[in-house]
XYZ file of C-alpha atoms in Angstrom:
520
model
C 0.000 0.000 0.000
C 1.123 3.409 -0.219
C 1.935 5.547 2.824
C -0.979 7.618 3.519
C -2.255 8.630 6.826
C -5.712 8.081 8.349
C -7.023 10.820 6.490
C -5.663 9.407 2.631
C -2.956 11.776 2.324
C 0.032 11.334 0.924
C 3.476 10.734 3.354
C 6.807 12.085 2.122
C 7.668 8.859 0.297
C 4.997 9.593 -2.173
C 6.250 13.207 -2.704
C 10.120 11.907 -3.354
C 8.534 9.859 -5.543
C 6.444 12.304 -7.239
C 10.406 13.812 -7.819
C 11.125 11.068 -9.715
C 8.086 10.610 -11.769
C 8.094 14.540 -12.451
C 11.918 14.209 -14.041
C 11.559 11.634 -16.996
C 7.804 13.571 -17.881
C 10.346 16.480 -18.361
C 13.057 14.680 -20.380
C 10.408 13.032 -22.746
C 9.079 16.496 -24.248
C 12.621 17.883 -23.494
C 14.047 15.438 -26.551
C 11.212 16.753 -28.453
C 13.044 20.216 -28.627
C 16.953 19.511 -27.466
C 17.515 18.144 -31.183
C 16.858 21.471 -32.874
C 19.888 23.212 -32.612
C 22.026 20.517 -33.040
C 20.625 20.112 -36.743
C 23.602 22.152 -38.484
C 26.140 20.527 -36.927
C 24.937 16.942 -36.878
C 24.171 17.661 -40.600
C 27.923 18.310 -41.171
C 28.761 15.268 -39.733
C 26.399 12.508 -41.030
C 25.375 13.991 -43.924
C 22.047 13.313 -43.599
C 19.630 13.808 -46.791
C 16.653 16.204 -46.859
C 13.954 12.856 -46.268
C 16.449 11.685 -43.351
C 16.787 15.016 -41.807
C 13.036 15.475 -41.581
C 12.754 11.992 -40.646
C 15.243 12.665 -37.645
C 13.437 15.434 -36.205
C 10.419 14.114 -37.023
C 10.718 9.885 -35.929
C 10.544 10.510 -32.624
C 7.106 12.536 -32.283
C 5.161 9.551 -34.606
C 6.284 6.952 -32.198
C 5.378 8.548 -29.164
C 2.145 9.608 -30.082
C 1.271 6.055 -32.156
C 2.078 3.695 -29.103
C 0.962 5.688 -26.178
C -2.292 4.145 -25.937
C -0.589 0.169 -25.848
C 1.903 1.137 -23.461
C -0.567 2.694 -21.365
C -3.210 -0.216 -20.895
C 0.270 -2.472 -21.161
C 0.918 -0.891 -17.819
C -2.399 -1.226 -16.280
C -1.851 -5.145 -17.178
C 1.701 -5.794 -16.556
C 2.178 -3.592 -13.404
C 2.834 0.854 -13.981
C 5.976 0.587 -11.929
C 7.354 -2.355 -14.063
C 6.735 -0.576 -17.537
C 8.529 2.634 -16.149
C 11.359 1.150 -15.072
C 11.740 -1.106 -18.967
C 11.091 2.228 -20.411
C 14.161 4.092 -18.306
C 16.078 0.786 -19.383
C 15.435 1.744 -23.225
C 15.538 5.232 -22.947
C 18.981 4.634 -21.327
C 19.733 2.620 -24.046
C 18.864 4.782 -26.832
C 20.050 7.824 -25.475
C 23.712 6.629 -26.069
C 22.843 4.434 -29.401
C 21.821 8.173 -30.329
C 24.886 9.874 -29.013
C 27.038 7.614 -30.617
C 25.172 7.137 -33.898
C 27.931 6.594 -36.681
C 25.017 7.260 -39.733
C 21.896 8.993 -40.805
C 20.324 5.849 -40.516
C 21.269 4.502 -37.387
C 20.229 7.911 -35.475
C 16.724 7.446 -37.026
C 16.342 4.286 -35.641
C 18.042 4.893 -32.287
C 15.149 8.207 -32.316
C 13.050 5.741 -33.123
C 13.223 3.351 -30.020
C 13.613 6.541 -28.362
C 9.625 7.447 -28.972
C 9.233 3.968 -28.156
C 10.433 4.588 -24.357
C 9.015 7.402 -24.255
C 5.711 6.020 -25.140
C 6.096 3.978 -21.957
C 7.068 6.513 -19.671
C 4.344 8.976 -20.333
C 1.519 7.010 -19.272
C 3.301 5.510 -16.640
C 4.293 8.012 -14.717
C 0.610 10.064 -14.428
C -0.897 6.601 -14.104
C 1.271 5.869 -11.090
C 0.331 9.624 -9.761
C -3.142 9.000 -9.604
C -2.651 5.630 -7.677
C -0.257 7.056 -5.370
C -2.015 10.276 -4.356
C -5.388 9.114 -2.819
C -6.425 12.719 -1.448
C -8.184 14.672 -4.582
C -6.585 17.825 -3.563
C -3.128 16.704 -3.377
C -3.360 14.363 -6.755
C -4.590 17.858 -8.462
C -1.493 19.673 -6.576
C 0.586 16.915 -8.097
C -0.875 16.457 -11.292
C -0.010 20.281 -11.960
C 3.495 19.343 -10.510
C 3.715 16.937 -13.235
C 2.595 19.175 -15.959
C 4.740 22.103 -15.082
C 7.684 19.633 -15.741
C 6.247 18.450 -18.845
C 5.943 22.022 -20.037
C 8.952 23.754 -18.802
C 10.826 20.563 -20.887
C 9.646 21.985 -24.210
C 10.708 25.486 -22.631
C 14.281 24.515 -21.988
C 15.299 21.791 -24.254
C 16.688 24.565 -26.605
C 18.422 26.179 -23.652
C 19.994 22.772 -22.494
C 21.006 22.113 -26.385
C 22.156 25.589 -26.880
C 24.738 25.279 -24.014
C 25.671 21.715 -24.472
C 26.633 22.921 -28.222
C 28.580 25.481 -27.376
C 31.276 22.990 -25.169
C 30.428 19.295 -26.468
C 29.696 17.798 -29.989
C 25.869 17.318 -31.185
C 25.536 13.673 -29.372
C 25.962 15.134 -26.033
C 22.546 16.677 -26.334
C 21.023 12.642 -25.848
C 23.262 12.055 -22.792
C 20.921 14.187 -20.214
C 19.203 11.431 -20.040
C 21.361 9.484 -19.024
C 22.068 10.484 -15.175
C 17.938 10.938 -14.745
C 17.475 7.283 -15.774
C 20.246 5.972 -13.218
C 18.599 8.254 -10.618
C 15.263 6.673 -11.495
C 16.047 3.124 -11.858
C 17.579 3.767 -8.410
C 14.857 5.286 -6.463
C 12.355 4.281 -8.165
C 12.114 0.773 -6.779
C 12.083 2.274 -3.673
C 9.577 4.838 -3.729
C 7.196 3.694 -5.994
C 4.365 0.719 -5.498
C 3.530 -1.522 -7.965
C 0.389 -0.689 -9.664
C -1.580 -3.100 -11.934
C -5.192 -4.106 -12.310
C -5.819 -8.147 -11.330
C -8.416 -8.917 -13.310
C -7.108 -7.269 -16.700
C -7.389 -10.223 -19.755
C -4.536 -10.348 -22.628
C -3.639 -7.352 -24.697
C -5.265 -7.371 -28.024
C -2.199 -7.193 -30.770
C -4.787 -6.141 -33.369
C -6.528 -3.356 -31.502
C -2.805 -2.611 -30.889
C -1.697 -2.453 -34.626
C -4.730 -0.663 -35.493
C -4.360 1.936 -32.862
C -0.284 2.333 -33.879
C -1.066 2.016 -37.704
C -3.901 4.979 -37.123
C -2.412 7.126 -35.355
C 0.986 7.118 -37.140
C -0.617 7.773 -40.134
C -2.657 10.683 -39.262
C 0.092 12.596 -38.160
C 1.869 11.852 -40.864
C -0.676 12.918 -43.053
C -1.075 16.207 -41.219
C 2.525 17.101 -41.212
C 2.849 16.355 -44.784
C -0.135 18.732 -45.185
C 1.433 21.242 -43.454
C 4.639 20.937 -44.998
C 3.529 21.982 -48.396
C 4.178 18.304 -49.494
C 2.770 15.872 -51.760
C -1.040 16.039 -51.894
C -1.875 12.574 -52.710
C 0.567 11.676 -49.921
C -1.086 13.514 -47.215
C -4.614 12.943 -48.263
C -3.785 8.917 -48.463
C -2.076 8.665 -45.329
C -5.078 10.928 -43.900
C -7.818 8.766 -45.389
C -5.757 5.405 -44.415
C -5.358 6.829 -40.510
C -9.482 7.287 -40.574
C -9.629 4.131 -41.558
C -7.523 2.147 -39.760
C -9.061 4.317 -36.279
C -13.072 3.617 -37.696
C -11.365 -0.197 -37.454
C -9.637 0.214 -34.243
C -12.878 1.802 -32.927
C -15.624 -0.839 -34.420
C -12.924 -3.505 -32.172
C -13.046 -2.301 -28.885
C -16.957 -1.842 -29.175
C -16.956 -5.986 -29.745
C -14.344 -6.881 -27.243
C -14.984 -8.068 -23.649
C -11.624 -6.702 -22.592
C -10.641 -3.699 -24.890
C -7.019 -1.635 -25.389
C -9.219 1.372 -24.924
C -12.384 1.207 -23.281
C -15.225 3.621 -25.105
C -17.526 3.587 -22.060
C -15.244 6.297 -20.380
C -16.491 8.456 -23.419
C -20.234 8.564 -21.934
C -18.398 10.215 -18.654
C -19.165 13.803 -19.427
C -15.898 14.990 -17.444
C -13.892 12.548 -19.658
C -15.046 13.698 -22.920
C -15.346 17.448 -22.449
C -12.021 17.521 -20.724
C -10.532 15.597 -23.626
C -12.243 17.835 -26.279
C -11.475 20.645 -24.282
C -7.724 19.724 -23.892
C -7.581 18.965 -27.483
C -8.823 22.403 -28.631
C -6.317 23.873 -26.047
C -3.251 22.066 -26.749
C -3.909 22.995 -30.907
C -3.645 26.583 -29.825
C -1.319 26.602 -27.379
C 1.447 24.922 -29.170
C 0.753 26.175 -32.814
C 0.640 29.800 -31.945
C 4.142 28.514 -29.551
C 5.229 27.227 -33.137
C 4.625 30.616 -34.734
C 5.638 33.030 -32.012
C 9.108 31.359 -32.138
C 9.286 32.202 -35.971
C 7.738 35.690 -35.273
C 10.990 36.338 -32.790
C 13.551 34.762 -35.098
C 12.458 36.054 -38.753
C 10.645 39.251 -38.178
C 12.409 40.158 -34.346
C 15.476 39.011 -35.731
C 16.814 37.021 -32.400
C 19.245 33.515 -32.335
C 17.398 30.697 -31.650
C 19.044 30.602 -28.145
C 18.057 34.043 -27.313
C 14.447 33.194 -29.228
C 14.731 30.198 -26.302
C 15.451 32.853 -23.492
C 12.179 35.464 -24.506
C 9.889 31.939 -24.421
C 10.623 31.305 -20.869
C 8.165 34.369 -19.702
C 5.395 32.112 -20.949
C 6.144 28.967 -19.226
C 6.863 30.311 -15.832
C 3.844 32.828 -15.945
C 1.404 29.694 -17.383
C 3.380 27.764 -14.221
C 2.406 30.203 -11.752
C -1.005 30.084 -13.202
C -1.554 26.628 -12.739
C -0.712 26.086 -9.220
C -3.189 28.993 -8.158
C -5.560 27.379 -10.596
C -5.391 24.419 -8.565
C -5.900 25.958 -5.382
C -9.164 28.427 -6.674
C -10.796 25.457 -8.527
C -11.268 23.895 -5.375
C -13.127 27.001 -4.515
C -15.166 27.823 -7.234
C -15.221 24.535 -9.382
C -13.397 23.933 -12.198
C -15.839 24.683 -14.690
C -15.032 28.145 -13.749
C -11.312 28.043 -13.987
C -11.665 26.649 -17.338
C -13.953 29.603 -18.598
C -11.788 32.326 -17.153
C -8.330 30.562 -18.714
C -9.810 30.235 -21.943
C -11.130 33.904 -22.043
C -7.993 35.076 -20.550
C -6.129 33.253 -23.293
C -8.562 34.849 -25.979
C -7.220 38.644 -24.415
C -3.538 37.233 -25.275
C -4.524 36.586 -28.992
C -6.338 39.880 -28.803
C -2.914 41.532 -27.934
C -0.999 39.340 -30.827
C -3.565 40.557 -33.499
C -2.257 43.952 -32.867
C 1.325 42.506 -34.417
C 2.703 44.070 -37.168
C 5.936 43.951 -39.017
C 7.550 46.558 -36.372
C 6.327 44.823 -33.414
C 9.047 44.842 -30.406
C 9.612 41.686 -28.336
C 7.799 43.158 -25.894
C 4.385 42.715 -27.427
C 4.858 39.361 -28.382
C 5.771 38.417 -24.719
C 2.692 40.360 -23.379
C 1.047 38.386 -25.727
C 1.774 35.083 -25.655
C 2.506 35.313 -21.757
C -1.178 36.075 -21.178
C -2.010 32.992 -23.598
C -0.009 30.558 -21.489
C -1.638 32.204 -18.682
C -4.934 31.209 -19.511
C -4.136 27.947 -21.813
C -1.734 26.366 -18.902
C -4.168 25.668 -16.292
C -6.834 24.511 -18.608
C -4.553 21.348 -19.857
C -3.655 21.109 -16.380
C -7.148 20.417 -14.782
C -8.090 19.154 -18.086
C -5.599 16.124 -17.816
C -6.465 15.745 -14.199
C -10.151 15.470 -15.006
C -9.598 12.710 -17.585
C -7.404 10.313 -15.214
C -10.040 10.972 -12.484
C -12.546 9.968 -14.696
C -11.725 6.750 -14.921
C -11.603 3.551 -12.540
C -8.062 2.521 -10.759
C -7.439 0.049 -12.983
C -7.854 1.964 -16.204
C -5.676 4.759 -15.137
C -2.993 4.324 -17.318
C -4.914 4.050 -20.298
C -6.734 6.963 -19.677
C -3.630 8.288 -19.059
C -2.454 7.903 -22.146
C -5.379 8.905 -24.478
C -4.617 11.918 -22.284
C -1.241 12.462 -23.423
C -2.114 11.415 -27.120
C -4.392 13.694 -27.314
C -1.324 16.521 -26.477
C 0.200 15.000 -29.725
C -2.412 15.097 -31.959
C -3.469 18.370 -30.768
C 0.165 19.776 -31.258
C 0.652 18.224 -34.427
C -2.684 19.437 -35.730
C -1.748 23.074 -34.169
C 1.053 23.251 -36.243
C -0.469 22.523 -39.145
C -3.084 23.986 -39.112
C -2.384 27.187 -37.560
C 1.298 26.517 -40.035
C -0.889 26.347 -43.045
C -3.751 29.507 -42.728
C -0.024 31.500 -41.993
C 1.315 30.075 -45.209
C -1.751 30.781 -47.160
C -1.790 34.367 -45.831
C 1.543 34.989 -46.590
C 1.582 34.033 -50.314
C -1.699 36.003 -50.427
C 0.197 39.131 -48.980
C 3.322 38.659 -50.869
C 2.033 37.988 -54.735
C 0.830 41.267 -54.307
C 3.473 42.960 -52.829
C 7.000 42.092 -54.074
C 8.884 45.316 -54.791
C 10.302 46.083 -57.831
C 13.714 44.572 -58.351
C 13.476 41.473 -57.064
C 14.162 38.702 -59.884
C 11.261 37.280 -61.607
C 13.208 33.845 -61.361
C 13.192 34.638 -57.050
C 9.211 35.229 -56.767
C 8.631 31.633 -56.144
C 10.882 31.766 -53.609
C 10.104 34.985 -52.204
C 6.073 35.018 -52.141
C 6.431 30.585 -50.329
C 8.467 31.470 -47.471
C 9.120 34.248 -45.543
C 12.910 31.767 -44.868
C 13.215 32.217 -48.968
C 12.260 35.843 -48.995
C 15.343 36.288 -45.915
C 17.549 34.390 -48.189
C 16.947 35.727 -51.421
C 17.348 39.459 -49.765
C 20.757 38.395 -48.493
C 22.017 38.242 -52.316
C 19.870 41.495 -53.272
C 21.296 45.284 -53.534
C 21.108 46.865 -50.358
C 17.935 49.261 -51.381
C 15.648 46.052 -52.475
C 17.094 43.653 -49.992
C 15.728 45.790 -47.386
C 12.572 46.613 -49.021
C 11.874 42.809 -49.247
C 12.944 42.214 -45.447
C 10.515 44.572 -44.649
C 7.844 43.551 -46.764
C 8.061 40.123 -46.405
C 7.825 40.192 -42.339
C 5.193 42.994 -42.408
C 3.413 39.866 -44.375
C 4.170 37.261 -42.007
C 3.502 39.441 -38.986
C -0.103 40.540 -40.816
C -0.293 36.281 -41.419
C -0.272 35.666 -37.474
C -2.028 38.588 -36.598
C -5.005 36.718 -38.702
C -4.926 34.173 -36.718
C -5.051 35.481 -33.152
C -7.678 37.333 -34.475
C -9.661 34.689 -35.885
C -9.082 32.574 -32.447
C -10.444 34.778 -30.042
C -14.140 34.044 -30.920
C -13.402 30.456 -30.925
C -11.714 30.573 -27.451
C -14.652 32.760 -25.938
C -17.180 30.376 -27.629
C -14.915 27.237 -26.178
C -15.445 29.337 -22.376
C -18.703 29.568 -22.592
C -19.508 25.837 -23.548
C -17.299 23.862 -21.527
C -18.276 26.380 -18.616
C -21.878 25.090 -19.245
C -20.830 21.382 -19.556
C -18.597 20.675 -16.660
C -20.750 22.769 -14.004
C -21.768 19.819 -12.373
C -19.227 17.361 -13.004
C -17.184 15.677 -10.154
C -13.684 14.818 -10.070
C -13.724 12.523 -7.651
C -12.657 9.315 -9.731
C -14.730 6.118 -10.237
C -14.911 2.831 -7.847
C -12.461 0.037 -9.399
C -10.171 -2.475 -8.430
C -6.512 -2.385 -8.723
C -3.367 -3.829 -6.974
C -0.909 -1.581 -5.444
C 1.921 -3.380 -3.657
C 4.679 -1.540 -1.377
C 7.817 -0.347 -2.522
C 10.648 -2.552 -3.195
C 11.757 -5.379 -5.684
C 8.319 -7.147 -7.508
């Protein structure tokens, strides 16, 4: 059993061992982001190709977000604490095949297993947080701890890669793992129970396949979309996803002992939170997507001093949560979610007021008051989903949870990637001064990167008039969008306001096993 008191609260093992659940969360978004800078020089020395380099950067994200879902009801089967402690094992593992990688290819695959231990960490450790912190308060309290880790790991991945670059050689960026993994295979027996429903049947390879195949392809299809790429490529992997989940869905409705069971969906706090957290996480990591562009192209900072300005955001949406947590016990959550969501539709009324002269200022206004708002609302949103469910379908919960972050920032991105895109061209046909090449346009009006570089090789007069043109049309591009999301974020208050005023969050009745710390 875990250590609570008389009252169900939490002792101080559960707390150290919230420490070491909170620390992996942080590393598995963290080598979502360390990667980035270390693209030029890796590039120099593998040589990668242009479908290897987007397959680096982009290997690790599909594999996370296709076998969440297994790895998460694997967990509930096999035992939570178990399946962390195999996935520090591979992560371990992985880290250094990816340090060491002699080729293109072999660093695709190491990123590959990579996603693949990540996949079973994520689940697993907000799985094991909901078994180990009985008390609703302190679960929420912890839940939030959890989140803040996962967030401020996007935040300073490019910080931690910027550094490690400037002393070490690009592999070094996959050995911070390393150390947490020890520290968690270490403690982690220690601190943790062993968490596992008794009375869960085999896991269903199909439903398994199906989920993987699905998902995989769905992203794919929407980064491909986003990309500008093939359209037949993106609309078949697309249409193949839909089919594969209609499949995957049509499964679990005839099986006694599903991968995912659809009955949680009837639980109003399940599905509204999910929806909710879906809409959220689009908007909240797109418009992160294009207010790092915004500070790089049309600000005109370094990616590590881009990094620096984003940190505002995190640590004011950080501060948010935690006194989220403490008012929603006050005033409900239904609340909290209304007045993030509306605060978050003031911060995209401040970024539609960018234009090409904008100071960094405005955009951390901005975007600060959108993590202000969006923050807490994933927070509570991921809590309500776990509590949702019964013990022993934590971890899958857990992890249509956390796939729902990936679809939602995948779609973000290309979504929000593609309106900026089609606003830009629209701006820039129009607007290319005179002098520019005829054999540049294409270049120029696609890409506010090809407008950059084609100004570089421009007389000084009509390079500048093109820098200034072409970020006036990128700036007037996100602008669009704020603009165009603050009636869908106010709508979004209003509705799940309505929805979740009299939903719980007290959790379900189930059975599940949780042994003391110590070898299983």
């Amino acid at each position: 059993m875990v250590s609570t008191d008389v009252n169900g609260r939490a002792g101080a093992r559960e707390w150290v061992g919230l420490a070491a659940l909170a620390l992996p969360a942080m590393l598995v978004i963290m080598d979502m982001s360390v990667l980035h800078l270390a693209l030029p020089t890796l590039s120099q020395d593998l040589s990668p190709s242009g479908s290897q380099l987007l397959w680096i950067t982009d290997v690790y994200g599909f594999v996370i977000a296709g076998s969440m879902i297994t790895m998460g009801t694997l967990g509930d089967r096999i035992g939570r604490r178990r399946m962390l402690l195999i996935g520090a094992v591979a992560f371990t593992l992985a880290s250094l095949l990816a340090a060491y990688a002699p080729t293109a290819g072999a660093l695709i695959a190491a990123r590959a297993l990579l996603g693949l231990a990540g996949a079973v960490l994520g689940p697993s450790t907000l799985s094991l947080i909901s078994a180990m912190f009985q008390d609703a308060g302190q679960r929420a309290f912890a839940i939030t701890v959890w989140m803040t880790s996962f967030m401020l790991g996007g935040a300073v991945g490019p910080l931690v890669g910027g550094v490690l670059l400037e002393f070490f050689w690009w592999g070094s960026v996959f050995l911070v793992a390393v150390p947490v993994m020890v520290f968690l295979l270490v403690a982690g027996p220690l601190v943790l129970p062993e968490v596992r429903n008794p009375e869960a049947g085999r896991l269903d390879v199909t439903s398994a396949a199906l989920s993987l195949a699905g998902i995989l392809l769905v992203v794919l299809g929407v980064k491909e979309f986003a990309e500008g790429g093939s359209g037949w490529v993106a609309v078949s992997a697309l249409g193949a996803g839909l089919v594969s989940g209609y499949l995957f869905v049509a499964r679990q409705r005839r099986l006694t002992d599903p991968l995912l069971d659809l009955r949680l969906f009837a639980d109003r706090g399940f599905s509204v939170s999910l929806g909710t957290l879906t809409l959220t996480v689009v908007f909240m990591l797109g418009s992160q997507f294009l207010i790092s562009q915004y500070i790089q192209m049309v600000v005109g900072l370094d990616p590590l001093d881009s990094a620096m300005w984003s940190l505002p955001m995190v640590l004011g949406g950080t501060l948010a949560m935690f006194i989220a947590q403490a008012v929603a016990g006050r005033v409900g959550k239904a609340a909290v979610f209304g007045a993030g969501l509306t605060v978050a539709a003031i911060g995209f009324a401040v970024l539609s007021r960018l234009d090409g002269t904008s100071g960094i200022g405005h955009v951390v206004v901005g975007s600060t008051l959108l993590f202000i708002g969006l923050m807490p609302v994933s927070s509570l949103g991921i809590g309500m989903i776990v509590d949702a469910a019964p013990p022993e379908q934590a971890g899958s919960a857990a992890a249509a949870g956390e796939t729902t972050q990936e679809l939602g920032g995948a779609l973000g991105i290309a979504l929000l990637g593609s309106i900026l895109n089609f606003a830009y061209h629209r701006r820039m046909v129009e607007a290319v001064p005179d002098g520019v090449p005829d054999s540049s346009r294409a270049a120029v009006t696609d890409t506010l990167p090809g407008a950059l570089e084609t100004a570089a090789g421009l007389p000084g007069s009509i390079g500048s008039a093109l820098v200034g043109t072409a970020r006036e049309a990128f700036a007037e591009g996100v602008a669009l969008i704020a603009l165009g999301a603050v009636p869908v974020l106010l709508a979004l208050a209003v509705t799940a306001t309505v929805l979740l005023r009299k939903v719980g969050g007290e959790g379900q009745p189930g059975q599940v096993s949780v042994s003391e710390p110590g070898p299983s």
